[in-house]
GROMACS .gro file of C-alpha atoms in nm:
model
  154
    1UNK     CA    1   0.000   0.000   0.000
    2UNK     CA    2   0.135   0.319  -0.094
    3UNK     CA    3   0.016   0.638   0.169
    4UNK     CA    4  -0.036   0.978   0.036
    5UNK     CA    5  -0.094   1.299   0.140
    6UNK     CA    6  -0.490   1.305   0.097
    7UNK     CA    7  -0.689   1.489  -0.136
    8UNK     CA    8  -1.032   1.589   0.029
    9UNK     CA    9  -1.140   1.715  -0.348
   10UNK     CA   10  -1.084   1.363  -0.489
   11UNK     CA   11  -1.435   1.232  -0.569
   12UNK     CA   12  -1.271   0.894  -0.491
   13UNK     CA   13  -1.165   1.047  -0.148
   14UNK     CA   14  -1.480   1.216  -0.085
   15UNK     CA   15  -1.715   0.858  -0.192
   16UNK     CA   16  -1.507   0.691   0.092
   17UNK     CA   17  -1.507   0.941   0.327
   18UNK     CA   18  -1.895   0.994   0.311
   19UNK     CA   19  -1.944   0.613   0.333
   20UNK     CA   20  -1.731   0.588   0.618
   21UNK     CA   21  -1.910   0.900   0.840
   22UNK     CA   22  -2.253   0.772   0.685
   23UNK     CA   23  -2.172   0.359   0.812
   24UNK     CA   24  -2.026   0.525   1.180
   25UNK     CA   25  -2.341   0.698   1.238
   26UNK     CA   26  -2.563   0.458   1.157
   27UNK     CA   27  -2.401   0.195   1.369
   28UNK     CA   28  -2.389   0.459   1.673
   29UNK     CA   29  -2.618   0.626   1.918
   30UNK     CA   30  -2.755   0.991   1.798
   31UNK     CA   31  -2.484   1.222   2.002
   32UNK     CA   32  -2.235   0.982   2.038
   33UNK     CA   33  -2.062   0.946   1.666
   34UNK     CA   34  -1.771   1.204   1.609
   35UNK     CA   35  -1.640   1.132   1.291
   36UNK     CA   36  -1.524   1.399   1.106
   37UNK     CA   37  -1.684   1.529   0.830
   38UNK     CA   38  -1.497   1.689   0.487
   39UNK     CA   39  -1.476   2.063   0.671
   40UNK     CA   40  -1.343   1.885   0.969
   41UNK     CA   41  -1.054   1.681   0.805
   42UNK     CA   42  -0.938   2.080   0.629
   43UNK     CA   43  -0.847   2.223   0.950
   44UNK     CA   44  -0.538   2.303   0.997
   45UNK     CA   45  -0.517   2.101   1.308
   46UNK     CA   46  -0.493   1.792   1.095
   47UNK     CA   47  -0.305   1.595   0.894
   48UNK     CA   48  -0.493   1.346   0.634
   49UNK     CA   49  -0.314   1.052   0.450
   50UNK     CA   50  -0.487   0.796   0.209
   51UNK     CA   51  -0.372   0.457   0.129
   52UNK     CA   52  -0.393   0.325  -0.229
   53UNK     CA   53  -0.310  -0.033  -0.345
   54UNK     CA   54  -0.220   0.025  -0.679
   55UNK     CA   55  -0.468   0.292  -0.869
   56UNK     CA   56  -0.714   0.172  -0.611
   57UNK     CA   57  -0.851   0.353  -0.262
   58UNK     CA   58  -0.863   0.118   0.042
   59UNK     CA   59  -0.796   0.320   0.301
   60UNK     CA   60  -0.782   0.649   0.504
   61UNK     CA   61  -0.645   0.780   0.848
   62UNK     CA   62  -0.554   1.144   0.956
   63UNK     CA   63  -0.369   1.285   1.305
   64UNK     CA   64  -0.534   1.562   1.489
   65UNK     CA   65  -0.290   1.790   1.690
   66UNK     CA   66  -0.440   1.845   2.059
   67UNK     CA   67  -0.146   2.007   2.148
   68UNK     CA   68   0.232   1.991   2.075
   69UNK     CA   69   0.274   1.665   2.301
   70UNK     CA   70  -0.029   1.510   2.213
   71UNK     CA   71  -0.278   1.396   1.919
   72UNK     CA   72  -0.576   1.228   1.860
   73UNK     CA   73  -0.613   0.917   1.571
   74UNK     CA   74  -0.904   1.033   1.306
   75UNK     CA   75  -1.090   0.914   1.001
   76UNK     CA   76  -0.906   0.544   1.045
   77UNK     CA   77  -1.143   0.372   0.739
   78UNK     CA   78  -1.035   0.053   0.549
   79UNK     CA   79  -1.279  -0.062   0.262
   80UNK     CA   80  -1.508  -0.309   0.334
   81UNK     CA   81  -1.399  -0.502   0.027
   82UNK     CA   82  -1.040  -0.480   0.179
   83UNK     CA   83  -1.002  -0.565   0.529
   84UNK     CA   84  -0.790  -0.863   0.669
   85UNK     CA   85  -0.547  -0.754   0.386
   86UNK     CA   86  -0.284  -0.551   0.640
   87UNK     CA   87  -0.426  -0.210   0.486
   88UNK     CA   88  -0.556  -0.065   0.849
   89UNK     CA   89  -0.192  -0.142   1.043
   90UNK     CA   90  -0.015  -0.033   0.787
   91UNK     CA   91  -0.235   0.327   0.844
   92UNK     CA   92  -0.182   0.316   1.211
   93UNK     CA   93   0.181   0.218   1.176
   94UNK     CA   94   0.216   0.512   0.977
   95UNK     CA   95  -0.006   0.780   1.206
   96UNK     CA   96   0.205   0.664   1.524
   97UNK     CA   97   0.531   0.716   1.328
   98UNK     CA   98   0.414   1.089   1.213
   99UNK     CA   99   0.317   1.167   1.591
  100UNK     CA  100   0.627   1.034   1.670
  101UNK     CA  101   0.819   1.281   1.448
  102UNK     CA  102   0.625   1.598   1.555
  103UNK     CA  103   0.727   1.495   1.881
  104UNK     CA  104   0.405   1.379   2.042
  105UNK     CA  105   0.450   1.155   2.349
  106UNK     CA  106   0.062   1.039   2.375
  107UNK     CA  107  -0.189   0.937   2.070
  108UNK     CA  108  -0.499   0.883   2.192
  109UNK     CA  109  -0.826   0.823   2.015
  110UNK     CA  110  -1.247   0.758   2.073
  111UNK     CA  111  -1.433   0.464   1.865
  112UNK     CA  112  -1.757   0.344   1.936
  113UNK     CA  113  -1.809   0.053   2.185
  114UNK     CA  114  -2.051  -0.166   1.977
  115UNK     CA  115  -1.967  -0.466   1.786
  116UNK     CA  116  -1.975  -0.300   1.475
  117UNK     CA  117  -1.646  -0.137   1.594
  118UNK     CA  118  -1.494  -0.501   1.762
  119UNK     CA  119  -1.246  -0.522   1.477
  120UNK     CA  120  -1.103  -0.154   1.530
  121UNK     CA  121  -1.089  -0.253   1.864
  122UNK     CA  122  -0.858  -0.547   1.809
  123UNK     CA  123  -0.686  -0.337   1.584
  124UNK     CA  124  -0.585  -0.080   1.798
  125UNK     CA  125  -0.489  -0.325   2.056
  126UNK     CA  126  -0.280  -0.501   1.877
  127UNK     CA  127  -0.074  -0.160   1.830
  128UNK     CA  128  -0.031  -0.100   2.168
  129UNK     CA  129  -0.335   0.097   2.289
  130UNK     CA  130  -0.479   0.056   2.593
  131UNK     CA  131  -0.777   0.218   2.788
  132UNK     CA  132  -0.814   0.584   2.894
  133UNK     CA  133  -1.078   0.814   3.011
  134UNK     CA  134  -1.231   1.113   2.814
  135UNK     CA  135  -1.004   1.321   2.646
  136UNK     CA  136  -0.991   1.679   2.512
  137UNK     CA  137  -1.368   1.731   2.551
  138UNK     CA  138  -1.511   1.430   2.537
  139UNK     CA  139  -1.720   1.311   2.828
  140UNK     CA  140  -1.765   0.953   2.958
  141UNK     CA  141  -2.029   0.777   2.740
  142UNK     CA  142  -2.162   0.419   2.718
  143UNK     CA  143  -2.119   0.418   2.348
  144UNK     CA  144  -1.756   0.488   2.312
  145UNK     CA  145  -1.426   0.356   2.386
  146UNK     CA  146  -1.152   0.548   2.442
  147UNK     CA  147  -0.801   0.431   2.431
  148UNK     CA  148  -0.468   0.586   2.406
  149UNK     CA  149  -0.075   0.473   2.351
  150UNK     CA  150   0.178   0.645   2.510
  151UNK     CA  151   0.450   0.698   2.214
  152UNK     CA  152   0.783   0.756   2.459
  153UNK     CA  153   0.789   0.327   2.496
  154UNK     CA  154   0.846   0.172   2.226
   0.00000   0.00000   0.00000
């Protein structure tokens, strides 16, 4: 998989992306999804890569700055059509490095707690992550999980 910079004004981009925010909300209680939207991946807060296995889209991910020691995973999405295939680490590998070089010492991030969201779970897991409370205004909430990896251990 090669990662890119992404491009929010690819129609390719923007057909995954709107699947992805449409799929999380519909698998999550009204007030609890906070996937971010096209506007929300442009800040300037926030780095967005793609992944693309050949000419073809399979994934996304982006890093949210919270503040100059710590970010927040975003936007993780793998095609439907392409999961078990590697695509999703490879993402997360790839976000962890990037916090790593802007000097962040904690990633954290918030999924949903249903079993919609069981394989992100694993996935983050298997990276390292581990539980944490709310973070950067979140409050506690039945419907999400939040975990976070502390980047200064290898």
């Amino acid at each position: 998989m090669q990662i890119r910079t992404g491009d929010t004004f690819d129609p390719r981009v923007i057909a995954v992306l709107d699947h992805h925010v449409t799929a999380a909300r519909a698998q999550t209680a009204p007030g609890s999804a906070h996937a971010l939207d096209l506007s929300g991946l442009r800040a300037s807060d926030i780095a967005f890569w793609t992944g693309w296995d050949g000419e073809a889209l399979v994934a996304t991910g982006a890093l949210k700055t919270l503040s100059p020691q710590h970010g927040e995973v975003k936007s993780m999405h793998t095609l439907q059509t392409t999961r078990r295939r590697g695509f999703g680490g490879r993402m997360l590998r790839h976000i962890i490095t990037e916090a790593r070089a802007c000097g962040m010492t904690r990633l954290s991030l918030e999924t949903g707690s249903w079993d919609y969201f069981k394989p992100a779970h694993a996935l983050y897991r298997a990276h390292g992550f581990v539980a944490c409370g709310p973070f950067e205004g979140y409050v506690e909430d039945p419907n999400s999980l939040f975990l976070m990896l502390d980047l200064t251990s290898r």
